[in-house]
GROMACS .gro file of C-alpha atoms in nm:
model
  184
    1UNK     CA    1   9.079  12.335  11.953
    2UNK     CA    2   8.728  12.441  12.040
    3UNK     CA    3   8.444  12.214  11.943
    4UNK     CA    4   8.289  12.486  11.722
    5UNK     CA    5   8.607  12.497  11.511
    6UNK     CA    6   8.606  12.125  11.444
    7UNK     CA    7   8.551  12.028  11.080
    8UNK     CA    8   8.660  11.743  10.857
    9UNK     CA    9   8.964  11.945  10.747
   10UNK     CA   10   9.049  12.027  11.108
   11UNK     CA   11   9.025  11.658  11.200
   12UNK     CA   12   9.264  11.573  10.915
   13UNK     CA   13   9.500  11.851  11.030
   14UNK     CA   14   9.505  11.704  11.379
   15UNK     CA   15   9.558  11.354  11.242
   16UNK     CA   16   9.861  11.482  11.048
   17UNK     CA   17   9.999  11.631  11.369
   18UNK     CA   18   9.958  11.294  11.540
   19UNK     CA   19  10.142  11.127  11.252
   20UNK     CA   20  10.424  11.383  11.249
   21UNK     CA   21  10.482  11.368  11.622
   22UNK     CA   22  10.405  11.008  11.713
   23UNK     CA   23  10.413  10.801  11.393
   24UNK     CA   24  10.151  10.602  11.204
   25UNK     CA   25  10.090  10.351  11.483
   26UNK     CA   26   9.966  10.636  11.703
   27UNK     CA   27   9.694  10.746  11.461
   28UNK     CA   28   9.374  10.651  11.640
   29UNK     CA   29   9.040  10.822  11.677
   30UNK     CA   30   9.112  10.850  12.048
   31UNK     CA   31   9.442  11.030  11.985
   32UNK     CA   32   9.278  11.271  11.742
   33UNK     CA   33   8.979  11.340  11.965
   34UNK     CA   34   9.209  11.395  12.264
   35UNK     CA   35   9.407  11.657  12.075
   36UNK     CA   36   9.086  11.816  11.950
   37UNK     CA   37   8.949  11.838  12.301
   38UNK     CA   38   8.635  11.641  12.218
   39UNK     CA   39   8.509  11.293  12.288
   40UNK     CA   40   8.574  11.026  12.028
   41UNK     CA   41   8.204  11.000  11.930
   42UNK     CA   42   8.216  11.371  11.837
   43UNK     CA   43   8.454  11.283  11.552
   44UNK     CA   44   8.186  11.075  11.384
   45UNK     CA   45   8.020  11.398  11.270
   46UNK     CA   46   8.330  11.456  11.055
   47UNK     CA   47   8.471  11.111  10.971
   48UNK     CA   48   8.296  10.776  10.937
   49UNK     CA   49   8.557  10.571  11.124
   50UNK     CA   50   8.934  10.520  11.152
   51UNK     CA   51   8.954  10.374  10.801
   52UNK     CA   52   8.769  10.679  10.669
   53UNK     CA   53   9.007  10.910  10.853
   54UNK     CA   54   9.308  10.723  10.714
   55UNK     CA   55   9.163  10.760  10.362
   56UNK     CA   56   9.113  11.135  10.410
   57UNK     CA   57   9.465  11.169  10.549
   58UNK     CA   58   9.599  10.973  10.254
   59UNK     CA   59   9.418  11.197  10.008
   60UNK     CA   60   9.565  11.505  10.178
   61UNK     CA   61   9.916  11.356  10.165
   62UNK     CA   62   9.877  11.264   9.798
   63UNK     CA   63   9.751  11.616   9.722
   64UNK     CA   64  10.047  11.766   9.907
   65UNK     CA   65  10.288  11.553   9.703
   66UNK     CA   66  10.108  11.648   9.381
   67UNK     CA   67  10.120  12.018   9.478
   68UNK     CA   68  10.492  12.006   9.549
   69UNK     CA   69  10.576  11.795   9.244
   70UNK     CA   70  10.361  12.015   9.020
   71UNK     CA   71  10.530  12.328   9.150
   72UNK     CA   72  10.875  12.172   9.100
   73UNK     CA   73  10.800  12.065   8.742
   74UNK     CA   74  10.635  12.392   8.638
   75UNK     CA   75  10.823  12.551   8.348
   76UNK     CA   76  11.049  12.248   8.299
   77UNK     CA   77  11.041  11.971   8.045
   78UNK     CA   78  11.206  11.641   7.965
   79UNK     CA   79  11.512  11.563   8.181
   80UNK     CA   80  11.475  11.875   8.394
   81UNK     CA   81  11.111  11.794   8.467
   82UNK     CA   82  11.183  11.433   8.561
   83UNK     CA   83  11.473  11.540   8.784
   84UNK     CA   84  11.258  11.806   8.954
   85UNK     CA   85  10.969  11.561   8.997
   86UNK     CA   86  11.187  11.293   9.153
   87UNK     CA   87  11.361  11.538   9.385
   88UNK     CA   88  11.033  11.695   9.499
   89UNK     CA   89  10.882  11.357   9.586
   90UNK     CA   90  11.192  11.254   9.783
   91UNK     CA   91  11.201  11.588   9.967
   92UNK     CA   92  10.841  11.537  10.075
   93UNK     CA   93  10.925  11.197  10.220
   94UNK     CA   94  11.236  11.334  10.392
   95UNK     CA   95  11.032  11.611  10.556
   96UNK     CA   96  10.733  11.391  10.643
   97UNK     CA   97  10.844  11.027  10.676
   98UNK     CA   98  10.560  10.935  10.914
   99UNK     CA   99  10.299  11.089  10.689
  100UNK     CA  100  10.439  10.908  10.389
  101UNK     CA  101  10.441  10.575  10.569
  102UNK     CA  102  10.072  10.628  10.646
  103UNK     CA  103   9.988  10.687  10.279
  104UNK     CA  104   9.755  10.422  10.143
  105UNK     CA  105   9.945  10.291   9.842
  106UNK     CA  106   9.665  10.088   9.686
  107UNK     CA  107   9.394  10.257   9.480
  108UNK     CA  108   9.142  10.413   9.718
  109UNK     CA  109   8.838  10.622   9.626
  110UNK     CA  110   8.944  10.913   9.850
  111UNK     CA  111   9.285  10.936   9.681
  112UNK     CA  112   9.165  10.894   9.323
  113UNK     CA  113   9.157  11.266   9.239
  114UNK     CA  114   9.492  11.339   9.403
  115UNK     CA  115   9.648  11.033   9.241
  116UNK     CA  116   9.516  11.141   8.903
  117UNK     CA  117   9.678  11.483   8.952
  118UNK     CA  118  10.010  11.317   9.026
  119UNK     CA  119   9.981  11.090   8.721
  120UNK     CA  120   9.891  11.393   8.504
  121UNK     CA  121  10.210  11.567   8.620
  122UNK     CA  122  10.422  11.263   8.539
  123UNK     CA  123  10.259  11.193   8.203
  124UNK     CA  124  10.291  11.558   8.100
  125UNK     CA  125  10.665  11.537   8.168
  126UNK     CA  126  10.686  11.211   7.973
  127UNK     CA  127  10.538  11.367   7.656
  128UNK     CA  128  10.879  11.527   7.596
  129UNK     CA  129  11.009  11.171   7.543
  130UNK     CA  130  10.730  11.093   7.296
  131UNK     CA  131  10.545  10.881   7.551
  132UNK     CA  132  10.169  10.880   7.564
  133UNK     CA  133   9.892  10.640   7.659
  134UNK     CA  134  10.019  10.296   7.770
  135UNK     CA  135  10.386  10.386   7.724
  136UNK     CA  136  10.344  10.682   7.960
  137UNK     CA  137  10.164  10.466   8.218
  138UNK     CA  138  10.442  10.205   8.211
  139UNK     CA  139  10.707  10.475   8.252
  140UNK     CA  140  10.508  10.647   8.529
  141UNK     CA  141  10.489  10.317   8.717
  142UNK     CA  142  10.866  10.278   8.688
  143UNK     CA  143  10.926  10.633   8.812
  144UNK     CA  144  10.690  10.584   9.105
  145UNK     CA  145  10.853  10.253   9.198
  146UNK     CA  146  11.200  10.405   9.183
  147UNK     CA  147  11.117  10.715   9.388
  148UNK     CA  148  10.898  10.530   9.637
  149UNK     CA  149  11.147  10.249   9.688
  150UNK     CA  150  11.442  10.478   9.745
  151UNK     CA  151  11.250  10.718   9.968
  152UNK     CA  152  11.103  10.442  10.186
  153UNK     CA  153  11.438  10.268  10.226
  154UNK     CA  154  11.600  10.600  10.313
  155UNK     CA  155  11.328  10.691  10.565
  156UNK     CA  156  11.370  10.353  10.733
  157UNK     CA  157  11.747  10.395  10.758
  158UNK     CA  158  11.802  10.093  10.536
  159UNK     CA  159  12.106  10.229  10.353
  160UNK     CA  160  12.390  10.128  10.581
  161UNK     CA  161  12.695  10.213  10.375
  162UNK     CA  162  12.867  10.547  10.433
  163UNK     CA  163  12.840  10.666  10.072
  164UNK     CA  164  12.642  10.987  10.030
  165UNK     CA  165  12.270  10.922   9.973
  166UNK     CA  166  12.234  11.231   9.755
  167UNK     CA  167  12.495  11.086   9.520
  168UNK     CA  168  12.304  10.758   9.510
  169UNK     CA  169  11.979  10.939   9.437
  170UNK     CA  170  12.143  11.145   9.164
  171UNK     CA  171  12.254  10.815   9.007
  172UNK     CA  172  11.899  10.682   9.030
  173UNK     CA  173  11.770  10.995   8.857
  174UNK     CA  174  12.036  10.955   8.588
  175UNK     CA  175  11.943  10.589   8.536
  176UNK     CA  176  11.574  10.672   8.511
  177UNK     CA  177  11.634  10.955   8.262
  178UNK     CA  178  11.864  10.735   8.054
  179UNK     CA  179  11.594  10.471   8.047
  180UNK     CA  180  11.337  10.724   7.932
  181UNK     CA  181  11.572  10.842   7.655
  182UNK     CA  182  11.646  10.488   7.534
  183UNK     CA  183  11.493  10.387   7.202
  184UNK     CA  184  11.193  10.159   7.240
   0.00000   0.00000   0.00000
């Protein structure tokens, strides 16, 4: 990439390539600058430091998940929306396990907007179950924990039994939907 074409977005694009090809441990300013064809100090015009780059990458990943989940949920409600949401999130992790493992899971200023979009998608789907405010937040946390836990374990190859993982995930979706339908 020519120096003139380098921008913050281009730096994030290159960082995602590093993640996809070499994993999260390989994400360094040196690796990104090498792929960009510039010296490492040249990156400081676009990112503050490695932590800043990781935050920007995390925001992009969170936005990508929100885009895909939002598209999957569009036009659906209740059980169909929850099923589509959970499947879209898992598909993202299956396609981009290294990116997902680099996602900053704790609240981070760079990911606030993207995280809010994702929460808005979940809480909109939860309204069909009569959940709003605190009830929706509690349910959203449970959905996130379920999807995240399964997807991370799957990406790490932690499910050693031969039973089909899609069947297991379908059961998880069923359990989550049944929990959402349960009287409170």
